[in-house]
Coordinates of C-alpha atoms in Angstrom, one line a residue:
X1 CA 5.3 -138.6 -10.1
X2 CA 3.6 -135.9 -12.6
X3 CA 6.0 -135.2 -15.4
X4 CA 6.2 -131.2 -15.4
X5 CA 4.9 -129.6 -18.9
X6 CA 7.6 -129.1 -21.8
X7 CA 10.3 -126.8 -19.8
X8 CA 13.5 -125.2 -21.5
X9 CA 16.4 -126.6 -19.5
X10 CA 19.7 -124.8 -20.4
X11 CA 23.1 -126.8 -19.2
X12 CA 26.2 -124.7 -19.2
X13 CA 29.7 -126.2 -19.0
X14 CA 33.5 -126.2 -20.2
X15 CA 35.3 -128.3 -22.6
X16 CA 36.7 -130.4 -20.5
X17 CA 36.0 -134.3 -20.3
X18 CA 35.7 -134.8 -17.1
X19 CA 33.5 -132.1 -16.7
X20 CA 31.3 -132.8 -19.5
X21 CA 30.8 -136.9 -19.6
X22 CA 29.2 -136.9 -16.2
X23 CA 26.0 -134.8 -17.4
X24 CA 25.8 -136.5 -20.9
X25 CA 23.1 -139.2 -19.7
X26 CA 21.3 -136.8 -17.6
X27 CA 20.9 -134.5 -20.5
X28 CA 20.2 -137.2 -22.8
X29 CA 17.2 -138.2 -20.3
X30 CA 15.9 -135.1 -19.8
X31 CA 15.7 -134.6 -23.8
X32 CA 14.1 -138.0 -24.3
X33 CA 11.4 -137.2 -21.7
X34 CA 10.5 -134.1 -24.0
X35 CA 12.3 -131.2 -22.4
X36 CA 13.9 -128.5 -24.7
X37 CA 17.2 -128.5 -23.7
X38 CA 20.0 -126.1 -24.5
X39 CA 24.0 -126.6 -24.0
X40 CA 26.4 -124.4 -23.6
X41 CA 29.4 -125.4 -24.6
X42 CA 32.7 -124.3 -26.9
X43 CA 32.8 -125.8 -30.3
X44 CA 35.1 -128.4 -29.5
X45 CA 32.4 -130.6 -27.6
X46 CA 29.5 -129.7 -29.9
X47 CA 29.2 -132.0 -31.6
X48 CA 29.6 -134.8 -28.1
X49 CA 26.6 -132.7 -26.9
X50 CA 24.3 -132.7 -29.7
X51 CA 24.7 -136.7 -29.8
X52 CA 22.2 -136.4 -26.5
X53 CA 19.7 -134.4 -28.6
X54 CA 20.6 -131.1 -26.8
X55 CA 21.1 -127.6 -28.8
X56 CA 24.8 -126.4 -28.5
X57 CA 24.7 -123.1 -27.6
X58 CA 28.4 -121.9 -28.6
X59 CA 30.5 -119.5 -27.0
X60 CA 34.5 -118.6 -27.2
X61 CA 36.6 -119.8 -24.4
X62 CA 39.6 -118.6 -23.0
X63 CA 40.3 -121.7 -21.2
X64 CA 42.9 -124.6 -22.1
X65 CA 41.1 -127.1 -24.7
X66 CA 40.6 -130.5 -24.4
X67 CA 44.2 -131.3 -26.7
X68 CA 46.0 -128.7 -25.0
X69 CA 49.5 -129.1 -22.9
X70 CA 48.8 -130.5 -19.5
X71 CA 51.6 -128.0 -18.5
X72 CA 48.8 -124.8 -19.8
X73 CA 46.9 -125.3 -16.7
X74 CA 49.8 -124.0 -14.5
X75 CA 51.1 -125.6 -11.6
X76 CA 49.8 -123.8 -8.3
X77 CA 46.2 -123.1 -6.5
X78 CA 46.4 -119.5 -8.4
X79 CA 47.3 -120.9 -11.4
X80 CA 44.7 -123.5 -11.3
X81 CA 41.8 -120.9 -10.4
X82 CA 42.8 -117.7 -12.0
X83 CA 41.3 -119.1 -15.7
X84 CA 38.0 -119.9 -14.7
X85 CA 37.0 -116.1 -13.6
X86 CA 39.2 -114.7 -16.2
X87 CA 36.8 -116.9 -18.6
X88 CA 33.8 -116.1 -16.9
X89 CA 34.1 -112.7 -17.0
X90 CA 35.1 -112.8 -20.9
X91 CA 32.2 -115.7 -21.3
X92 CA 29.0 -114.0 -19.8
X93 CA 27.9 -111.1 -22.1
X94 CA 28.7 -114.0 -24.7
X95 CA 26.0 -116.1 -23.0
X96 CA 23.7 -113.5 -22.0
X97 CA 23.6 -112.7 -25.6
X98 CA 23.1 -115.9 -26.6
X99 CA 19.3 -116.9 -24.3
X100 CA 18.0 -113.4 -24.7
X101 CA 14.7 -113.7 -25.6
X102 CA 15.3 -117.3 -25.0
X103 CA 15.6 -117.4 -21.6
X104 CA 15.2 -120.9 -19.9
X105 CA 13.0 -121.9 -17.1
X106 CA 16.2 -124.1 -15.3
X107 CA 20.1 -123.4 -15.5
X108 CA 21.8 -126.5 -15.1
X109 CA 25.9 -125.8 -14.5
X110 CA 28.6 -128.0 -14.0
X111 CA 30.7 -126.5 -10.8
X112 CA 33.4 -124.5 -13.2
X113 CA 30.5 -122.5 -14.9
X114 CA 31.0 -119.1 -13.0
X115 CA 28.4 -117.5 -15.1
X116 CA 25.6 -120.0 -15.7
X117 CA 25.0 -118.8 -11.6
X118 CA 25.3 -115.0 -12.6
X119 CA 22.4 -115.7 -15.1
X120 CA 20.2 -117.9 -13.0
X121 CA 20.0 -115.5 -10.4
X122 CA 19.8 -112.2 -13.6
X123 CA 16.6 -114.5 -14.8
X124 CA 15.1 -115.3 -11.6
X125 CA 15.2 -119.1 -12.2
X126 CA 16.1 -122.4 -10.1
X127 CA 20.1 -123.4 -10.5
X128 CA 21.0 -126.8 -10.0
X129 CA 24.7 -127.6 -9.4
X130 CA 25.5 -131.3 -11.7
X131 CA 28.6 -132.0 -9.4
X132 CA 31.3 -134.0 -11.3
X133 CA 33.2 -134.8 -7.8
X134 CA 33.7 -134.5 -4.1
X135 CA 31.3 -131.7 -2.4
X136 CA 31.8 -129.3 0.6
X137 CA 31.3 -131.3 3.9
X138 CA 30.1 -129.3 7.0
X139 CA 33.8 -128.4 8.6
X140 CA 35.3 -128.4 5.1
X141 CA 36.1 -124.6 4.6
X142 CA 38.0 -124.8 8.5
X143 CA 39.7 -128.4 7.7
X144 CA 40.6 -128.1 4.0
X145 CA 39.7 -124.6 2.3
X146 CA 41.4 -122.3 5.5
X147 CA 44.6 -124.3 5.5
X148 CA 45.0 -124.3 1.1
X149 CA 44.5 -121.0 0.9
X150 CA 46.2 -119.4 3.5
X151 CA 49.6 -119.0 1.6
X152 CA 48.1 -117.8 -1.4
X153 CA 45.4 -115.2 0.3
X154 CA 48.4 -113.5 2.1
X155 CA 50.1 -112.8 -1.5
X156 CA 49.4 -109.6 -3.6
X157 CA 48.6 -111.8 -6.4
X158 CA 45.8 -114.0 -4.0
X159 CA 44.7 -110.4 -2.7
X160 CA 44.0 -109.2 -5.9
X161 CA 42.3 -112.4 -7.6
X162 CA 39.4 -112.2 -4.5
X163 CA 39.0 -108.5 -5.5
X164 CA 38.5 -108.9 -9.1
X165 CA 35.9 -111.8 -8.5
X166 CA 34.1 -109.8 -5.8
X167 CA 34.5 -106.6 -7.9
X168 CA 32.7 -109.2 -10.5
X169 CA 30.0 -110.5 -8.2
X170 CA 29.4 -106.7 -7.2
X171 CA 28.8 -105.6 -10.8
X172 CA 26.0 -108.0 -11.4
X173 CA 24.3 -107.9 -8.3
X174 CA 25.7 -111.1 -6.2
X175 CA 26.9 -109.7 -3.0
X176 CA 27.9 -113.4 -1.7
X177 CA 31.5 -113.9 -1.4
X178 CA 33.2 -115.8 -3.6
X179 CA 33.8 -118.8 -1.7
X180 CA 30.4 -119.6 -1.3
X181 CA 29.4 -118.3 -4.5
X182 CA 31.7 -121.4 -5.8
X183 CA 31.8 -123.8 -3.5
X184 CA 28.0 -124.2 -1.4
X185 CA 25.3 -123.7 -4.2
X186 CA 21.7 -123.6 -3.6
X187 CA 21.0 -127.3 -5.1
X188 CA 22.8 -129.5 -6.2
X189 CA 23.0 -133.1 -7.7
X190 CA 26.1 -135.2 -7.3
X191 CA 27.3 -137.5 -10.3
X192 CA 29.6 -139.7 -7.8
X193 CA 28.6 -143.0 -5.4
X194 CA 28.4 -141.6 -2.7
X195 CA 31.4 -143.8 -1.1
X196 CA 33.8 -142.3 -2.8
X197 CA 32.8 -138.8 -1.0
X198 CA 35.3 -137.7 2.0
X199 CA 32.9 -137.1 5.6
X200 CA 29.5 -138.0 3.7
X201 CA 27.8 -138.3 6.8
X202 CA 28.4 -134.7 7.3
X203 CA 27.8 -133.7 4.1
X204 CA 23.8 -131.6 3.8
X205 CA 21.7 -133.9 2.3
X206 CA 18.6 -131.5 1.9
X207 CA 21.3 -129.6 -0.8
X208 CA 23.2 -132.4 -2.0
X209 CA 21.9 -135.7 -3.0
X210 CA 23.9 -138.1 -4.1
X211 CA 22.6 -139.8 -7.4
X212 CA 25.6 -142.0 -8.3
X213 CA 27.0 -143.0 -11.8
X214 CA 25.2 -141.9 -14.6
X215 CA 26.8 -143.5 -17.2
X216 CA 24.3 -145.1 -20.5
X217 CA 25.4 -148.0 -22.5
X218 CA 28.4 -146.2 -24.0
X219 CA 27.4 -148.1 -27.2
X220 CA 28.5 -145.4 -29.7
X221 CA 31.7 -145.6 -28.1
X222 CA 32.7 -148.8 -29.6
X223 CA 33.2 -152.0 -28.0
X224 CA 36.9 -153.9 -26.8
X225 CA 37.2 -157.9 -27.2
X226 CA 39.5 -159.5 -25.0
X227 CA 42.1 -161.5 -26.8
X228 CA 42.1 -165.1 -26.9
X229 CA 43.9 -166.8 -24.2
X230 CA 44.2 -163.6 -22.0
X231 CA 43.8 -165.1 -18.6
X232 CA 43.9 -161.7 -17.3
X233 CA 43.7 -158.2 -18.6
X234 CA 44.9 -154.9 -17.0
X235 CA 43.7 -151.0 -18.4
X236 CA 46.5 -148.4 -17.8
X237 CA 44.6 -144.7 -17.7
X238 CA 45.4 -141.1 -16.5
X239 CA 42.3 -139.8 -18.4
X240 CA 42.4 -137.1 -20.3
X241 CA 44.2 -134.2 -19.5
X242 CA 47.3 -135.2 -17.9
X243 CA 48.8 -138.0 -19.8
X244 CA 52.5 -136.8 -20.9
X245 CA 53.9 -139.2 -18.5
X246 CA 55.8 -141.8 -21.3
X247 CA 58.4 -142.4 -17.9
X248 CA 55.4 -143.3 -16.1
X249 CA 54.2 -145.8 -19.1
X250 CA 57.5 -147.2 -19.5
X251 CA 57.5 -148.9 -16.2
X252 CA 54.0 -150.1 -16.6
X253 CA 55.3 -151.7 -19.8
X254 CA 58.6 -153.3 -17.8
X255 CA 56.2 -154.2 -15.0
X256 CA 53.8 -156.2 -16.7
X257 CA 55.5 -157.0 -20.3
X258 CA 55.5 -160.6 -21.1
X259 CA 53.7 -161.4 -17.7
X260 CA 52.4 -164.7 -18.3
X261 CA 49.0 -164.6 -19.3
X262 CA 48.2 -160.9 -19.0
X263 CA 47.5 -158.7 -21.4
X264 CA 47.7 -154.7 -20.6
X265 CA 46.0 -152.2 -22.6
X266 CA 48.0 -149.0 -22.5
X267 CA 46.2 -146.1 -23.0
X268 CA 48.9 -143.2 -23.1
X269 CA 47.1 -140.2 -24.4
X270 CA 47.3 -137.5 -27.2
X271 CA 50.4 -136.5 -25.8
X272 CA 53.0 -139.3 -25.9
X273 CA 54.0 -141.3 -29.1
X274 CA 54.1 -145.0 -28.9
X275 CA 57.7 -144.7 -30.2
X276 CA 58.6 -143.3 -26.9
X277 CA 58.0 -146.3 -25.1
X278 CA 60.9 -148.3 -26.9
X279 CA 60.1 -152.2 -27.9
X280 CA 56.7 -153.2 -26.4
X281 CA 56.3 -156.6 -26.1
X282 CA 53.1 -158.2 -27.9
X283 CA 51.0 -158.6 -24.8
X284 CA 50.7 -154.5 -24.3
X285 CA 48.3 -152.8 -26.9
X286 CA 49.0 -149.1 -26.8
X287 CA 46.4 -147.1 -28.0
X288 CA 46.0 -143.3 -27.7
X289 CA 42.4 -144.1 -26.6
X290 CA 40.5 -146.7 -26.0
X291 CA 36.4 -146.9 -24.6
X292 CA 37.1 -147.1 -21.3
X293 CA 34.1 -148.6 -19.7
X294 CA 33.8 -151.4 -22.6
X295 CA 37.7 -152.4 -21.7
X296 CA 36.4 -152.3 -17.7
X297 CA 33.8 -154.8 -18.0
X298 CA 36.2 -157.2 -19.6
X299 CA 39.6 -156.2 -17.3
X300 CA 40.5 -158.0 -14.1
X301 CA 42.6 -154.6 -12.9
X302 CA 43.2 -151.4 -13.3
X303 CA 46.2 -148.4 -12.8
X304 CA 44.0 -145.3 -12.7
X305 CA 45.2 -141.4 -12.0
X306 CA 41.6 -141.7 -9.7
X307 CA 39.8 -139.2 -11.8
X308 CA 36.1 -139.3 -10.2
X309 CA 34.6 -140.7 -13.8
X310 CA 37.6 -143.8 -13.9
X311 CA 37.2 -144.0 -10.0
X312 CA 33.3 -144.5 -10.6
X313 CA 34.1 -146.7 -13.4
X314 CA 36.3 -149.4 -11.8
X315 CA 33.9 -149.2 -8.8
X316 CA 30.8 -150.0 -11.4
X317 CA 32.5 -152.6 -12.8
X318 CA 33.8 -154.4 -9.8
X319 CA 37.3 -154.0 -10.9
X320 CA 40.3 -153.6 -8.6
X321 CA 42.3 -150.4 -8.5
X322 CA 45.7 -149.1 -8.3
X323 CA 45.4 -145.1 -8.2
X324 CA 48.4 -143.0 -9.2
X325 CA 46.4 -139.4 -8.8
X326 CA 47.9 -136.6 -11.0
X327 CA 46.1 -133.8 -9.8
X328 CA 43.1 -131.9 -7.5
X329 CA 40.4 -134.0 -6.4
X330 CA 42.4 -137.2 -7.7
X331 CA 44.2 -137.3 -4.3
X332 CA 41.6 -137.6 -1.8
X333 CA 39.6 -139.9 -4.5
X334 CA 42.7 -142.2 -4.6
X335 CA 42.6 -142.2 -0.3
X336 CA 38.6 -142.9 -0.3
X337 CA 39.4 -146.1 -2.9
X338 CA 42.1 -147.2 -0.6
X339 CA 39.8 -146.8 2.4
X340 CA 36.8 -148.5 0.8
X341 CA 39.7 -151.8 0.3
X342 CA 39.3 -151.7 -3.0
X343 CA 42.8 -150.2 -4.3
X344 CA 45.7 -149.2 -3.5
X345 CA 46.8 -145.5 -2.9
X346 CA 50.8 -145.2 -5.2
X347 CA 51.9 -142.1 -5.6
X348 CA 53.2 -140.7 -8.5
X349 CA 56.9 -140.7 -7.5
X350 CA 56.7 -144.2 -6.3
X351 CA 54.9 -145.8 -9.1
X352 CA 58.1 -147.7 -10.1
X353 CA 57.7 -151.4 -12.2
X354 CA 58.2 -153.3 -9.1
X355 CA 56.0 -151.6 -7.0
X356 CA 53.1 -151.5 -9.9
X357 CA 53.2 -155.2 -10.4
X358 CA 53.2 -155.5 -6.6
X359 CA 50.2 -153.7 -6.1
X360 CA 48.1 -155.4 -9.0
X361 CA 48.7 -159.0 -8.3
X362 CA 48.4 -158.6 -4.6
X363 CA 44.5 -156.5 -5.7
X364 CA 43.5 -159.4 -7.9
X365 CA 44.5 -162.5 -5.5
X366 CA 42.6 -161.1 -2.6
X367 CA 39.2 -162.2 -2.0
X368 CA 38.3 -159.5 0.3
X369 CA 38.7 -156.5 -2.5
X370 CA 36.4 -158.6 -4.4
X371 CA 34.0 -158.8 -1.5
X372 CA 34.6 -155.1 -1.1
X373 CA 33.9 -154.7 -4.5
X374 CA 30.5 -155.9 -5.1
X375 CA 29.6 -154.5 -2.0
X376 CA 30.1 -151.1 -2.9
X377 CA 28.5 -152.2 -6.3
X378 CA 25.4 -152.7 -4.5
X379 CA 25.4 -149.9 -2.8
X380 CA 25.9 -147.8 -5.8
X381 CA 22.9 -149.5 -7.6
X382 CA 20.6 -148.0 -4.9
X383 CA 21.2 -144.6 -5.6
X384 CA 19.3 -144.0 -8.9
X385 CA 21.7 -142.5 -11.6
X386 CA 20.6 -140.9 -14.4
X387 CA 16.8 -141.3 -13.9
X388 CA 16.6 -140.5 -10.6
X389 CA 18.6 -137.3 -11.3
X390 CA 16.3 -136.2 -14.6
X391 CA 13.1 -136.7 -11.7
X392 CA 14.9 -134.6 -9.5
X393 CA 15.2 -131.9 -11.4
X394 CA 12.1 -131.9 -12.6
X395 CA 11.3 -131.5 -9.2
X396 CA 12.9 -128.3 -9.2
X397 CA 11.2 -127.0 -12.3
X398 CA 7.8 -127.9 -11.0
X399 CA 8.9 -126.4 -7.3
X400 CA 9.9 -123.1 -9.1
X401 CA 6.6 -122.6 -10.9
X402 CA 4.6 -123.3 -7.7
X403 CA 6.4 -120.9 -6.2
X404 CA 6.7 -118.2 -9.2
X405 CA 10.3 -118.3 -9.9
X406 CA 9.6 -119.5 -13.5
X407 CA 7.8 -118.6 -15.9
X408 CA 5.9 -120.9 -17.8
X409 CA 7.1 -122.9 -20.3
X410 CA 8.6 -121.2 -22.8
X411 CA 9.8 -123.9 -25.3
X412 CA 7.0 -124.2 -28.2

């Protein structure tokens, strides 16, 4: 394949790990290959995205931060979705201050970025949709969309959030409604294996393709020694975001404390104290972070809230899960790992010591999850990652200047 002349790529996200982690290689790719690329971004992850070799472009965001309460994101489907147009709305004169003049030849957008896709369309140039998680399946608005919403539509409140994001759309000349405006872009590239998406065979493959992990070597991360004479080890991680669960950690600790010859690493979050846990034995390390994917390759198991970047993770590694999903996507992420025979689904309310220690020593003695496991590993190693995504979208920048919908390249 031709490599496309020097293009200005502009990526546009939230601060938010899970949202931003997933492009990081991709970007770092597409800089390394000689594109100019632009990130826009609040200040808290500037200096993550610069690492890549990207420009942060910064802009003020109204959204919970990355070391905020869980408990600021709300509780219902309103509560959940109401911040990310309220932050659009506040975010895009920000952002369309920020390119004029300096307009890119690609937006790039991870699937909360309401106004990257307001802009694209403003500059006349190809959006591509860098998809974190699970996409729309043909059936999914009737099977899963219909049936969420249809509370929350028949409330004054749900009435009145479509209004203001239509009245939105309206003002800068998008007549789509909003659920497609959201949830069925134009293009887009999808950061997960594509096993751990719900109905693949029906999802639109000439929209979506599935390009699988793109995760690097992690170096600058650190690395994670196992100790000496661990015969096995265990990672306990709910990400992030929502971590203040010390109840949660405390049977993890009483499940697998003193264990003969495991050792746990207990990654509890910026949220909860170690103090809270009481006396842990010496076998659990409890650290408020820890670089996930270096403890993966060395851990036999692992209790994960099924995140789609942890979920990816255990799967790359070959490492049998236990999923205990906190919240959106995490669910049906946790049901595809159990389905795959790779984990097992525990909810939240069940995830007791004796069930926990259950679950993980039933995983690691079974030679079919392992057989499962590099299965699915093999699968996943077909599917590209991070260069096939960077060729891909330059794909789409060469496509849109054959057809006229960028300009040349801007980028001196």
């Amino acid at each position: 394949m031709t490599t496309p002349q020097r293009a200005h790529v502009a990526m546009f996200s939230i601060a938010a790990h899970g949202h931003v982690n997933p492009s990081l290689e991709v970007i770092r790719e597409l800089v390394a290959r000689g594109h100019r690329v632009t990130y826009a971004i609040p200040e808290a992850f500037a200096e993550k995205v610069a690492e890549t070799g990207a420009e942060p472009v910064l802009y003020r965001s109204a959204l919970p931060g990355p070391d905020d309460d869980p408990s600021a994101w709300g509780e219902t489907l309103l509560d959940n979705v109401e911040p990310f147009l309220a932050d659009a709305i506040q975010a895009l004169p920000q952002l369309a201050r920020a390119y004029e003049g300096d307009e890119p030849d690609i937006v790039l957008y991870d699937i909360t970025s309401y106004p990257a896709r307001v802009l694209a369309r403003r500059w006349g140039v190809p959006e591509v949709s860098l998809s974190p998680n699970l996409v729309a399946w043909e059936g999914y608005e009737e099977e899963v969309a219909e049936p969420m919403w249809k509370e929350p539509r028949s409330t004054e409140r749900g009435q009145a959030y479509y209004a203001r994001f239509e009245a939105w759309l309206k003002e800068n000349g998008i007549t789509q409604h909003p659920d497609p405006f959201v949830g069925r872009p134009p293009r887009s590239l999808v950061l997960i294996p594509k096993a751990l998406q719900p109905h693949a065979d029906r999802v639109d493959e000439t929209v979506h393709t599935f390009v699988g992990a793109c995760q690097g070597d992690r170096a600058a991360q650190g690395d994670w020694e196992r100790p000496a004479g661990a015969e096995k080890v265990l990672l306990v991680s709910l990400g992030s975001a929502f971590t203040k669960r010390p109840d949660f950690y405390c049977e993890c600790v009483k499940a697998f404390g003193d264990l003969p010859g495991w050792h746990v690493v207990l990654q509890v979050g910026k949220h909860v104290d170690a103090g809270e846990l009481g006396d842990v034995p010496a076998n659990v390390e409890v650290r408020s972070w820890v670089p996930q994917l270096a403890v993966l390759k060395k851990a036999d198991a692992f209790i994960t809230h099924a995140g789609a970047g942890g979920s990816q993770e255990g799967l790359a590694t070959g490492t049998p899960m236990v999923a205990v999903p906190q919240a959106v996507d995490q669910f049906g992420n946790a049901d595809m790992l159990q389905a795959l025979g790779v984990a097992r689904h525990l909810p939240m309310e069940e995830a007791d010591a004796a069930a926990l220690r259950a679950a993980v020593l039933a995983l690691v003695d079974d030679p079919e999850v392992a057989r499962r496991l590099e299965e699915v590993r093999a699968g996943m190693a077909g599917e590209g990652g991070t260069r096939r995504a960077a060729d891909l979208i330059e794909e789409e920048i060469a496509r849109g200047r054959r057809d006229g919908g960028v300009k040349g390249a801007r980028a001196s």
